[in-house]
């Protein structure tokens, strides 16, 4: 669907893990091994997870020992499925056992792997995986795996859902009284989870046991809310541990979280002089401070490629600014750090910011590493605060992507911190306007067209254009502007500066729409809406499980004027459309002004979050929009 394409989302840490793991598994495991979301052949008969806090070593005083036991059953026919577990520099995999029909698999050698792309995408995230056989209908296979997390800071959440239907699942946490933490129960309403708490007097430990039965497989759907919104899970907030060597602090409050982040960024090893030369060169032609900030921001957006480096300590510590500058790539933290250092070298008050995108349901009222997944930069200028997200490659200065609008942000402020929110924007930020002035020549429509794009509409178009080789840029624009329709030809294309996205992007061209006019006797039938945006935007309510979050708020305006040929008049005008819902609006209509027919259309997305309860109304309104698109203008001879 044209309107639903998520335009240029950078890979936030949580989301990026999913993509990274999927790519890595493609290297480790055969493609046919991946189950469909509605696979009924294989189910999980029983899954047990045990998490026990134990004493560690001098470097990491507290460990979390984990034991997983999963029993799969084959219901219909033989199958082979992937079993995987992920880890990084702050966790390790222990013994792995597999049993097929009760017999232990001998010589089991799980594969362990890193991943790289083009020689420079590297992460300390690793995957341990192997293929598990279920030999025939009614047979069972079981996997037992031991894992240790070496630092409670990285032990943040436990989800109840699995990739298969789960008949029975049990989660047990063993928390000695010397370990102080909170366990927050998220999305439990209606999940059917039972909880039991007991006390192990011998080991002086509290034992929390959660059970769930008959749980459907997790379903991955496009444009769905993040899993923290929809699936039941536990968030573990480790505060501190009382050890023989004294108290070990983790995250009791947001100040503790900030202090840990602050230590990481203070220990980067930036070389200010190494980036100052570039900053001065980039800003040399800027006339004032605002222009200098814009110049530096735009330069980083265009010249530093976003590459994810997400897990372990690299998920939280930025790369050195001079390294990102030299390599011309970095993750969100490296790009934010470089941007900050370049601005600071020019004398600006720029600071690092931690933020959780809309993919995450939490804010900083909950002190845990799972609260944020992104880093940006803030700059204070002329009494105002601006947020700069260089991973949004083609979004303008003081414009904000939907994924960070309104989100709480943790701002660097020396030994303290500031909390703020990224400004929210209305659909007015993201406008797409098209004006066409047409006349009839035989069976064709010909004339001139002008486009204007702002905000995330600009970002989408420029992403497509700049992803194309320079010599093919004209061809790429042709394909986009014509919807790849060979009957819709454009020529004499003129654009504004495609390297300046802080101003409106404009495109002008001449068009020739062949065979757009159908003549029968004394009458002409003309379809003035060439693009028909969102005519296929129905939501399949029979299969959709989750709410649907549109990519961003948007306003699309289209106006076409058609000169009425001499000797003709308007016989009929299609009925107007006017739908005004609190979250969206669809409007279209025709009017006659002198010797012209004017067609105007407006599609507005005011709120991106469509609830399942709103799908029926949405589909009904899309059908009305589609019916309007089918109506044609009729001209007849006088």
Coordinates of C-alpha atoms in Angstrom, one line a residue:
X1 CA 0.0 0.0 0.0
X2 CA 1.5 3.3 -1.1
X3 CA 0.5 5.2 2.0
X4 CA 1.7 2.6 4.5
X5 CA 5.4 2.2 3.5
X6 CA 7.5 2.9 6.5
X7 CA 9.7 5.5 4.9
X8 CA 13.1 5.8 6.5
X9 CA 13.1 4.2 9.8
X10 CA 16.6 3.8 11.3
X11 CA 17.2 0.5 13.0
X12 CA 16.5 1.1 16.6
X13 CA 18.3 -1.2 18.9
X14 CA 15.4 -3.5 19.8
X15 CA 14.1 -3.6 16.3
X16 CA 17.5 -4.0 14.8
X17 CA 18.1 -7.1 16.9
X18 CA 15.2 -8.8 15.2
X19 CA 16.5 -7.9 11.8
X20 CA 20.1 -8.8 12.7
X21 CA 19.1 -12.2 14.2
X22 CA 17.0 -13.0 11.1
X23 CA 19.8 -12.3 8.7
X24 CA 22.3 -14.3 10.8
X25 CA 20.0 -17.3 11.0
X26 CA 19.7 -17.3 7.3
X27 CA 23.5 -17.9 7.2
X28 CA 23.4 -20.6 9.9
X29 CA 20.2 -22.4 9.1
X30 CA 18.3 -23.5 6.0
X31 CA 15.6 -21.2 4.8
X32 CA 12.9 -23.9 4.8
X33 CA 13.3 -24.3 8.6
X34 CA 11.5 -21.1 9.6
X35 CA 7.9 -21.8 10.7
X36 CA 4.9 -19.8 9.6
X37 CA 3.2 -17.8 12.4
X38 CA 0.1 -20.0 12.1
X39 CA 1.9 -23.3 11.9
X40 CA -0.2 -25.9 13.7
X41 CA 2.0 -28.9 12.9
X42 CA 4.4 -28.2 15.7
X43 CA 3.5 -26.9 19.1
X44 CA 5.3 -26.4 22.4
X45 CA 4.0 -28.9 24.8
X46 CA 5.9 -27.4 27.7
X47 CA 8.4 -24.6 28.2
X48 CA 10.1 -24.0 31.5
X49 CA 12.4 -21.1 32.2
X50 CA 14.3 -20.7 35.5
X51 CA 16.3 -17.5 36.4
X52 CA 18.4 -17.6 39.6
X53 CA 20.5 -14.7 40.9
X54 CA 23.8 -16.1 42.2
X55 CA 27.2 -14.8 43.4
X56 CA 29.6 -14.1 40.5
X57 CA 33.2 -13.2 40.5
X58 CA 35.3 -10.1 41.3
X59 CA 34.6 -8.5 37.9
X60 CA 30.9 -9.3 37.9
X61 CA 29.7 -9.9 41.5
X62 CA 26.2 -11.0 40.5
X63 CA 25.2 -13.5 37.8
X64 CA 21.9 -14.7 36.6
X65 CA 22.0 -18.5 35.9
X66 CA 19.3 -19.5 33.4
X67 CA 17.9 -22.9 32.6
X68 CA 15.6 -23.4 29.7
X69 CA 13.7 -26.6 28.9
X70 CA 11.4 -26.8 25.9
X71 CA 9.4 -29.8 24.7
X72 CA 8.0 -29.7 21.2
X73 CA 5.4 -32.0 19.8
X74 CA 4.7 -32.9 16.2
X75 CA 0.9 -32.9 15.5
X76 CA 0.6 -33.8 11.8
X77 CA 3.8 -34.6 9.8
X78 CA 7.5 -34.8 10.2
X79 CA 9.2 -31.4 10.8
X80 CA 12.5 -29.8 11.4
X81 CA 12.7 -26.5 13.3
X82 CA 15.5 -24.1 14.3
X83 CA 16.4 -23.8 18.0
X84 CA 18.3 -20.6 18.8
X85 CA 19.5 -18.7 21.7
X86 CA 21.3 -15.3 21.6
X87 CA 24.1 -14.0 23.7
X88 CA 26.9 -11.4 23.8
X89 CA 29.9 -10.3 25.7
X90 CA 27.9 -10.1 28.9
X91 CA 26.4 -13.5 28.7
X92 CA 27.5 -17.0 27.8
X93 CA 26.0 -20.3 26.7
X94 CA 26.6 -23.4 28.8
X95 CA 25.6 -27.0 28.1
X96 CA 23.1 -27.7 25.4
X97 CA 21.2 -31.0 25.3
X98 CA 18.6 -32.3 22.8
X99 CA 16.4 -35.3 23.0
X100 CA 14.4 -36.8 20.1
X101 CA 11.7 -39.4 21.2
X102 CA 13.4 -39.6 24.6
X103 CA 16.8 -40.4 23.2
X104 CA 19.6 -37.9 23.7
X105 CA 21.1 -36.6 20.5
X106 CA 24.7 -37.7 20.4
X107 CA 27.4 -35.4 19.1
X108 CA 25.2 -32.3 19.1
X109 CA 27.3 -29.3 18.0
X110 CA 25.3 -26.1 18.0
X111 CA 26.7 -23.5 15.6
X112 CA 27.9 -20.2 17.0
X113 CA 28.2 -17.1 14.8
X114 CA 28.8 -13.4 14.5
X115 CA 27.6 -11.4 11.6
X116 CA 29.1 -8.8 9.2
X117 CA 27.9 -7.0 6.2
X118 CA 30.3 -5.5 3.6
X119 CA 33.2 -6.1 6.0
X120 CA 32.3 -3.4 8.5
X121 CA 28.9 -4.2 10.0
X122 CA 30.0 -6.0 13.2
X123 CA 28.3 -6.7 16.5
X124 CA 29.3 -8.6 19.6
X125 CA 25.9 -10.2 19.5
X126 CA 26.1 -13.9 18.8
X127 CA 23.7 -16.7 18.1
X128 CA 23.8 -20.4 19.2
X129 CA 21.6 -22.5 17.0
X130 CA 20.9 -25.9 15.6
X131 CA 18.2 -27.9 13.8
X132 CA 15.9 -30.0 15.9
X133 CA 14.1 -33.0 14.3
X134 CA 10.5 -34.1 15.0
X135 CA 10.4 -37.4 13.3
X136 CA 6.7 -38.2 12.8
X137 CA 3.2 -37.4 14.0
X138 CA 2.8 -37.6 17.8
X139 CA 6.6 -37.6 18.6
X140 CA 8.2 -35.2 21.0
X141 CA 11.6 -33.5 21.1
X142 CA 13.1 -31.6 24.0
X143 CA 15.9 -29.1 24.3
X144 CA 17.7 -28.1 27.5
X145 CA 20.0 -25.1 27.5
X146 CA 22.0 -23.4 30.2
X147 CA 22.9 -19.7 30.0
X148 CA 24.5 -17.1 32.3
X149 CA 24.0 -13.4 32.2
X150 CA 27.1 -11.8 33.9
X151 CA 25.6 -8.4 34.8
X152 CA 22.1 -7.7 36.2
X153 CA 22.0 -4.5 34.2
X154 CA 21.6 -6.5 31.0
X155 CA 18.9 -8.8 32.5
X156 CA 15.8 -6.6 31.7
X157 CA 12.8 -8.4 30.4
X158 CA 11.2 -11.9 30.1
X159 CA 8.4 -12.5 27.6
X160 CA 5.8 -15.1 27.8
X161 CA 5.1 -15.5 24.1
X162 CA 6.9 -17.9 21.8
X163 CA 7.0 -18.6 18.0
X164 CA 4.8 -21.6 18.4
X165 CA 1.5 -22.3 20.2
X166 CA 2.3 -23.0 23.9
X167 CA 0.2 -25.5 25.8
X168 CA 2.0 -24.8 29.1
X169 CA 4.7 -22.4 30.1
X170 CA 6.3 -21.8 33.5
X171 CA 8.7 -19.0 34.4
X172 CA 10.5 -19.1 37.8
X173 CA 12.7 -16.4 39.3
X174 CA 14.8 -17.2 42.3
X175 CA 15.8 -13.9 44.1
X176 CA 18.0 -14.2 47.2
X177 CA 17.2 -11.5 49.8
X178 CA 20.6 -9.9 49.3
X179 CA 19.5 -9.0 45.8
X180 CA 17.1 -6.0 45.7
X181 CA 15.0 -5.5 42.6
X182 CA 11.5 -4.9 41.3
X183 CA 9.6 -7.2 39.0
X184 CA 7.0 -5.3 36.9
X185 CA 4.2 -7.3 35.4
X186 CA 3.3 -5.8 32.0
X187 CA 0.2 -6.5 29.8
X188 CA -1.1 -9.2 32.2
X189 CA -4.7 -8.1 31.8
X190 CA -6.7 -11.0 30.2
X191 CA -3.5 -13.1 29.6
X192 CA -4.6 -15.8 32.0
X193 CA -1.3 -15.8 33.9
X194 CA -1.2 -17.2 37.4
X195 CA 1.5 -16.1 40.0
X196 CA 2.8 -17.8 43.1
X197 CA 5.3 -16.4 45.5
X198 CA 7.1 -18.6 48.1
X199 CA 10.2 -18.4 50.3
X200 CA 13.1 -20.7 50.3
X201 CA 14.3 -20.6 53.9
X202 CA 17.4 -22.7 53.3
X203 CA 18.7 -20.3 50.6
X204 CA 17.0 -17.2 52.0
X205 CA 15.5 -16.5 48.6
X206 CA 12.1 -15.5 47.3
X207 CA 10.8 -17.6 44.5
X208 CA 8.3 -16.2 42.0
X209 CA 6.5 -18.6 39.7
X210 CA 4.4 -17.6 36.8
X211 CA 2.4 -20.0 34.6
X212 CA 0.4 -19.5 31.4
X213 CA -1.6 -22.1 29.3
X214 CA -2.9 -22.1 25.8
X215 CA -0.9 -19.2 24.6
X216 CA -1.1 -18.4 20.8
X217 CA 2.1 -18.1 18.8
X218 CA 3.5 -14.5 18.5
X219 CA 2.5 -13.0 15.2
X220 CA 4.8 -10.6 13.4
X221 CA 2.8 -8.1 11.4
X222 CA 3.8 -5.0 9.5
X223 CA 3.2 -1.6 11.2
X224 CA 2.3 -3.3 14.5
X225 CA 3.0 -1.8 17.9
X226 CA 6.3 -2.9 19.5
X227 CA 6.1 -6.2 21.6
X228 CA 6.3 -4.2 24.8
X229 CA 2.8 -2.8 24.1
X230 CA 1.1 -6.0 23.2
X231 CA 2.6 -9.1 24.8
X232 CA 2.6 -10.1 28.5
X233 CA 6.1 -9.8 29.9
X234 CA 8.1 -9.1 33.1
X235 CA 10.5 -6.1 33.4
X236 CA 13.2 -6.8 35.9
X237 CA 14.7 -3.6 37.5
X238 CA 17.8 -4.5 39.4
X239 CA 18.5 -1.9 42.1
X240 CA 21.4 -3.1 44.2
X241 CA 23.1 -6.2 45.7
X242 CA 24.5 -6.7 49.2
X243 CA 27.8 -8.6 48.8
X244 CA 30.6 -9.6 51.1
X245 CA 32.6 -6.6 49.6
X246 CA 29.8 -4.2 50.2
X247 CA 26.8 -2.8 48.3
X248 CA 26.9 -3.1 44.5
X249 CA 24.6 -0.5 42.9
X250 CA 22.7 -0.9 39.7
X251 CA 19.7 1.2 38.8
X252 CA 17.5 2.3 41.7
X253 CA 16.4 5.5 39.9
X254 CA 16.9 7.4 36.8
X255 CA 20.0 9.2 38.3
X256 CA 21.7 5.8 38.6
X257 CA 20.8 5.0 35.0
X258 CA 22.2 8.4 33.9
X259 CA 25.3 8.0 35.9
X260 CA 26.1 4.7 34.2
X261 CA 25.4 6.2 30.8
X262 CA 27.5 9.2 31.7
X263 CA 30.5 7.1 32.7
X264 CA 30.3 5.3 29.3
X265 CA 30.3 8.5 27.3
X266 CA 33.0 10.2 29.4
X267 CA 35.3 7.2 28.6
X268 CA 34.9 7.4 24.8
X269 CA 38.2 9.1 24.0
X270 CA 37.0 11.8 21.7
X271 CA 39.7 14.0 20.1
X272 CA 38.0 17.5 19.6
X273 CA 40.8 18.8 17.4
X274 CA 40.4 15.9 15.0
X275 CA 36.8 16.9 14.1
X276 CA 37.2 20.7 14.4
X277 CA 38.9 21.1 11.0
X278 CA 36.0 19.4 9.3
X279 CA 33.4 21.4 11.3
X280 CA 35.0 24.7 10.4
X281 CA 35.1 23.7 6.7
X282 CA 31.5 22.7 6.7
X283 CA 30.3 25.9 8.4
X284 CA 32.6 28.4 6.7
X285 CA 30.0 29.8 4.3
X286 CA 27.2 29.9 6.9
X287 CA 26.1 33.4 7.7
X288 CA 24.9 33.0 11.3
X289 CA 24.8 30.6 14.2
X290 CA 21.6 29.0 13.1
X291 CA 22.9 28.5 9.6
X292 CA 26.1 26.9 11.0
X293 CA 24.1 24.4 13.1
X294 CA 22.0 23.5 10.1
X295 CA 25.1 23.1 7.9
X296 CA 26.8 20.7 10.3
X297 CA 23.6 18.7 10.9
X298 CA 23.0 18.3 7.1
X299 CA 26.6 17.4 6.5
X300 CA 26.5 14.5 9.1
X301 CA 23.1 13.3 7.7
X302 CA 24.5 13.2 4.1
X303 CA 28.0 12.1 4.7
X304 CA 27.9 9.6 7.6
X305 CA 26.2 6.3 6.8
X306 CA 24.1 4.7 9.4
X307 CA 25.4 1.2 10.4
X308 CA 24.1 -0.6 13.5
X309 CA 26.4 -1.8 16.2
X310 CA 23.9 -2.7 18.8
X311 CA 24.5 -5.3 21.6
X312 CA 26.6 -5.7 24.7
X313 CA 28.5 -2.6 25.8
X314 CA 28.6 -1.3 22.2
X315 CA 24.8 -1.0 22.5
X316 CA 25.4 1.9 25.0
X317 CA 28.9 3.4 24.4
X318 CA 29.3 5.6 21.3
X319 CA 32.3 5.2 19.0
X320 CA 34.9 7.9 19.1
X321 CA 33.9 10.9 17.0
X322 CA 37.2 10.9 15.1
X323 CA 36.7 7.3 14.2
X324 CA 33.2 7.8 12.9
X325 CA 34.4 10.8 10.9
X326 CA 37.3 8.8 9.4
X327 CA 35.3 5.7 8.6
X328 CA 32.2 7.7 7.4
X329 CA 29.8 5.3 9.1
X330 CA 28.4 4.8 12.6
X331 CA 25.4 3.8 14.6
X332 CA 23.0 6.2 16.2
X333 CA 25.3 6.7 19.1
X334 CA 28.4 7.3 17.0
X335 CA 26.5 9.7 14.7
X336 CA 25.1 11.6 17.7
X337 CA 28.5 11.8 19.3
X338 CA 30.2 13.1 16.2
X339 CA 27.4 15.7 15.7
X340 CA 27.8 16.9 19.2
X341 CA 31.6 17.1 19.0
X342 CA 31.5 19.0 15.7
X343 CA 29.0 21.5 17.2
X344 CA 30.9 21.9 20.5
X345 CA 34.1 22.5 18.5
X346 CA 32.3 25.5 16.9
X347 CA 31.4 26.8 20.4
X348 CA 27.8 25.6 20.6
X349 CA 26.1 24.0 23.6
X350 CA 25.4 20.6 22.2
X351 CA 24.6 17.5 24.3
X352 CA 24.0 13.8 23.9
X353 CA 20.4 12.5 24.5
X354 CA 19.1 9.0 25.2
X355 CA 15.6 8.3 24.0
X356 CA 13.2 5.4 23.5
X357 CA 11.4 5.5 20.2
X358 CA 7.6 4.8 19.9
X359 CA 8.5 1.1 19.5
X360 CA 9.0 1.0 23.3
X361 CA 6.1 1.3 25.7
X362 CA 8.2 2.7 28.7
X363 CA 9.6 6.0 29.8
X364 CA 12.2 7.0 32.3
X365 CA 9.9 6.4 35.3
X366 CA 11.3 2.9 35.0
X367 CA 15.1 2.7 35.5
X368 CA 16.2 0.0 33.2
X369 CA 18.2 -0.4 30.0
X370 CA 15.1 -1.4 28.1
X371 CA 13.6 2.1 28.4
X372 CA 15.6 3.5 25.5
X373 CA 16.9 2.2 22.2
X374 CA 18.2 5.3 20.4
X375 CA 20.6 8.3 20.8
X376 CA 20.3 11.8 19.3
X377 CA 21.8 15.2 20.0
X378 CA 20.4 18.4 21.5
X379 CA 21.6 21.9 20.8
X380 CA 20.7 25.0 22.8
X381 CA 20.6 28.0 20.5
X382 CA 19.2 31.5 21.0
X383 CA 17.0 30.5 23.9
X384 CA 15.6 27.4 22.2
X385 CA 16.3 23.7 22.4
X386 CA 16.5 21.7 19.1
X387 CA 16.8 18.0 18.8
X388 CA 18.9 16.5 16.0
X389 CA 18.6 12.9 14.8
X390 CA 21.2 12.4 12.1
X391 CA 20.1 8.9 11.4
X392 CA 17.0 10.4 9.7
X393 CA 19.0 11.2 6.7
X394 CA 16.7 13.5 4.8
X395 CA 14.6 15.2 7.4
X396 CA 14.9 18.9 7.8
X397 CA 16.2 20.9 10.8
X398 CA 13.6 21.3 13.6
X399 CA 11.5 18.6 12.0
X400 CA 11.0 15.3 13.8
X401 CA 10.2 11.8 12.7
X402 CA 7.0 10.2 14.0
X403 CA 9.0 7.6 15.9
X404 CA 10.5 10.2 18.3
X405 CA 7.7 12.8 18.5
X406 CA 6.5 13.3 22.0
X407 CA 8.9 10.8 23.4
X408 CA 10.7 11.4 26.7
X409 CA 14.4 12.2 26.3
X410 CA 17.2 12.0 28.8
X411 CA 19.6 14.9 28.2
X412 CA 23.2 15.1 29.2
X413 CA 23.8 17.9 31.8
X414 CA 27.1 17.3 33.5
X415 CA 26.7 15.2 36.7
X416 CA 23.0 15.7 36.6
X417 CA 20.5 15.2 33.9
X418 CA 17.5 16.9 32.2
X419 CA 14.3 15.3 31.2
X420 CA 12.3 16.7 28.3
X421 CA 10.0 15.6 25.5
X422 CA 10.7 15.9 21.8
X423 CA 8.0 18.2 20.3
X424 CA 5.0 16.6 18.7
X425 CA 4.1 17.7 15.2
X426 CA 0.8 17.7 13.4
X427 CA 0.2 16.5 9.9
X428 CA 1.1 20.0 8.7
X429 CA 4.8 19.1 9.0
X430 CA 4.5 16.3 6.4
X431 CA 2.7 17.8 3.4
X432 CA 2.6 16.6 -0.2
X433 CA 1.1 18.9 -2.6
X434 CA 0.4 18.4 -6.3
X435 CA -1.1 20.9 -8.7
X436 CA -1.8 20.1 -12.4
X437 CA -3.0 22.4 -15.1
X438 CA -4.3 20.2 -18.0
X439 CA -6.0 20.4 -21.4
X440 CA -7.4 17.8 -23.8
X441 CA -5.6 17.0 -27.0
X442 CA -7.3 14.3 -28.8
X443 CA -7.5 11.3 -26.5
X444 CA -4.6 12.7 -24.3
X445 CA -4.3 15.0 -21.4
X446 CA -1.3 17.4 -21.5
X447 CA -0.1 20.2 -19.3
X448 CA 2.2 21.2 -16.5
X449 CA 2.5 19.8 -13.0
X450 CA 4.1 21.1 -9.8
X451 CA 4.9 19.2 -6.5
X452 CA 5.9 20.4 -3.1
X453 CA 7.1 18.1 -0.3
X454 CA 7.9 18.8 3.4
X455 CA 9.0 16.8 6.4
X456 CA 8.8 13.0 6.2
X457 CA 7.2 13.2 2.7
X458 CA 10.5 14.9 1.6
X459 CA 12.5 12.2 3.3
X460 CA 10.7 9.4 1.5
X461 CA 11.2 10.9 -1.9
X462 CA 14.9 11.8 -1.3
X463 CA 15.6 8.4 0.1
X464 CA 14.4 6.9 -3.2
X465 CA 16.3 9.5 -5.3
X466 CA 19.7 9.3 -3.4
X467 CA 19.6 5.5 -3.3
X468 CA 19.9 5.6 -7.1
X469 CA 23.1 6.1 -9.0
X470 CA 23.6 9.7 -10.0
X471 CA 23.4 8.9 -13.7
X472 CA 20.1 7.2 -13.1
X473 CA 18.6 9.9 -10.9
X474 CA 16.4 11.2 -13.7
X475 CA 15.1 7.8 -14.4
X476 CA 14.3 7.2 -10.7
X477 CA 12.3 10.4 -10.6
X478 CA 10.5 9.4 -13.7
X479 CA 9.5 6.1 -12.2
X480 CA 8.3 7.6 -9.0
X481 CA 6.4 10.5 -10.5
X482 CA 4.7 8.4 -13.1
X483 CA 3.9 5.5 -10.8
X484 CA 5.9 3.5 -13.4
X485 CA 2.9 3.9 -15.9
X486 CA 4.2 4.0 -19.5
X487 CA 1.2 6.0 -20.6
X488 CA 2.0 8.8 -18.2
X489 CA 5.0 10.6 -19.7
X490 CA 6.9 13.5 -18.1
X491 CA 9.5 15.8 -19.5
X492 CA 11.5 19.0 -18.7
X493 CA 11.8 18.0 -15.0
X494 CA 13.1 20.8 -12.7
X495 CA 13.8 20.3 -9.0
X496 CA 14.9 22.4 -6.1
X497 CA 18.2 21.5 -4.5
X498 CA 18.1 17.8 -3.6
X499 CA 20.8 18.3 -1.1
X500 CA 18.9 20.9 1.0
X501 CA 16.1 19.2 2.9
X502 CA 15.6 22.0 5.4
X503 CA 13.6 23.8 2.8
X504 CA 10.6 22.6 0.8
X505 CA 11.4 20.2 -2.0
X506 CA 9.8 21.3 -5.3
X507 CA 9.5 19.5 -8.6
X508 CA 8.0 20.9 -11.9
X509 CA 7.6 19.1 -15.2
X510 CA 5.4 18.9 -18.3
X511 CA 3.2 15.8 -18.7
X512 CA 1.5 13.9 -21.5
X513 CA -1.0 11.3 -20.2
X514 CA -1.9 9.2 -23.2
X515 CA -5.3 7.6 -23.8
X516 CA -6.7 9.3 -20.7
X517 CA -9.8 10.5 -22.5
X518 CA -12.5 8.1 -23.7
X519 CA -14.8 9.5 -26.3
X520 CA -18.1 7.9 -27.3
X521 CA -20.3 9.9 -29.7
X522 CA -20.8 13.4 -28.3
X523 CA -19.4 12.6 -24.9
X524 CA -16.0 12.5 -23.3
X525 CA -15.2 10.5 -20.1
X526 CA -12.2 11.6 -18.1
X527 CA -10.5 10.3 -15.0
X528 CA -8.7 13.3 -13.4
X529 CA -7.2 11.4 -10.4
X530 CA -4.2 9.6 -11.7
X531 CA -2.6 8.4 -8.4
X532 CA -5.6 7.2 -6.4
X533 CA -3.6 7.1 -3.2
X534 CA -4.8 4.6 -0.6
X535 CA -7.3 2.8 -2.8
X536 CA -5.9 -0.5 -1.6
X537 CA -5.5 0.5 2.0
X538 CA -8.1 -2.0 3.4
X539 CA -7.1 -3.9 6.6
X540 CA -7.7 -7.6 6.5
X541 CA -9.7 -8.0 9.7
X542 CA -9.8 -11.8 9.3
X543 CA -6.1 -12.2 9.9
X544 CA -4.9 -9.0 11.6
X545 CA -4.1 -9.5 15.2
X546 CA -2.6 -6.2 16.4
X547 CA -3.5 -2.6 16.1
X548 CA -2.0 -0.8 13.1
X549 CA 0.3 2.1 13.5
X550 CA 0.7 4.2 10.3
X551 CA 4.2 5.4 9.4
X552 CA 3.6 9.1 10.1
X553 CA 1.0 11.9 10.2
X554 CA 0.6 13.3 6.8
X555 CA -1.5 15.7 4.6
X556 CA -1.8 15.1 0.9
X557 CA -3.3 17.8 -1.2
X558 CA -4.0 17.5 -4.9
X559 CA -5.6 20.0 -7.3
X560 CA -6.2 19.5 -11.0
X561 CA -7.6 22.1 -13.3
X562 CA -8.9 21.0 -16.7
X563 CA -9.7 23.4 -19.5
X564 CA -13.1 22.6 -21.0
X565 CA -12.7 22.2 -24.7
X566 CA -14.5 24.7 -27.0
X567 CA -18.0 23.4 -27.9
X568 CA -18.3 21.2 -24.8
X569 CA -19.9 21.6 -21.4
X570 CA -20.0 19.6 -18.2
X571 CA -22.8 17.0 -18.3
X572 CA -22.2 15.5 -14.8
X573 CA -19.9 16.0 -11.9
X574 CA -19.1 13.0 -9.6
X575 CA -20.6 13.2 -6.1
X576 CA -18.3 14.8 -3.6
X577 CA -16.6 12.8 -0.8
X578 CA -16.3 14.2 2.7
X579 CA -15.2 11.9 5.5
X580 CA -13.9 13.5 8.7
X581 CA -12.8 11.1 11.4
X582 CA -10.9 12.1 14.5
X583 CA -7.9 10.3 13.2
X584 CA -8.1 10.8 9.4
X585 CA -10.0 12.7 6.7
X586 CA -10.7 11.8 3.1
X587 CA -12.2 14.6 0.9
X588 CA -12.6 14.9 -2.8
X589 CA -14.8 17.0 -5.1
X590 CA -15.3 18.8 -8.4
X591 CA -16.5 22.3 -9.3
X592 CA -16.9 24.3 -12.5
X593 CA -15.2 27.7 -12.5
X594 CA -15.7 29.6 -15.8
X595 CA -14.3 27.4 -18.6
X596 CA -12.4 25.0 -16.2
X597 CA -13.3 22.0 -14.1
X598 CA -11.4 21.9 -10.8
X599 CA -10.8 18.6 -9.0
X600 CA -9.5 18.8 -5.4
X601 CA -8.5 16.0 -3.1
X602 CA -7.3 16.0 0.5
X603 CA -6.1 12.9 2.4
X604 CA -5.1 13.6 6.0
X605 CA -3.7 11.3 8.7
X606 CA -4.1 13.1 12.0
X607 CA -3.3 10.3 14.3
X608 CA -1.2 7.3 13.3
X609 CA -2.5 4.7 15.7
X610 CA -5.5 2.8 14.5
X611 CA -7.1 0.5 17.0
X612 CA -8.6 -2.8 16.1
X613 CA -12.0 -1.4 17.1
X614 CA -11.6 1.2 14.4
X615 CA -10.7 -1.1 11.6
X616 CA -14.3 -1.6 10.5
X617 CA -14.9 2.1 10.1
X618 CA -11.6 2.6 8.4
X619 CA -12.4 -0.2 5.8
X620 CA -15.8 1.3 5.2
X621 CA -14.3 4.8 4.6
X622 CA -11.6 3.3 2.3
X623 CA -14.4 1.7 0.2
X624 CA -16.1 5.1 -0.1
X625 CA -12.8 6.6 -1.2
X626 CA -12.3 3.8 -3.7
X627 CA -15.8 4.3 -5.1
X628 CA -15.1 8.0 -5.5
X629 CA -12.0 7.1 -7.6
X630 CA -14.2 5.1 -9.9
X631 CA -16.4 8.1 -10.8
X632 CA -15.5 9.9 -14.0
X633 CA -16.0 13.5 -15.2
X634 CA -18.4 13.6 -18.2
X635 CA -18.2 16.3 -20.9
X636 CA -20.8 16.6 -23.7
X637 CA -21.1 18.7 -26.8
X638 CA -23.2 21.8 -26.4

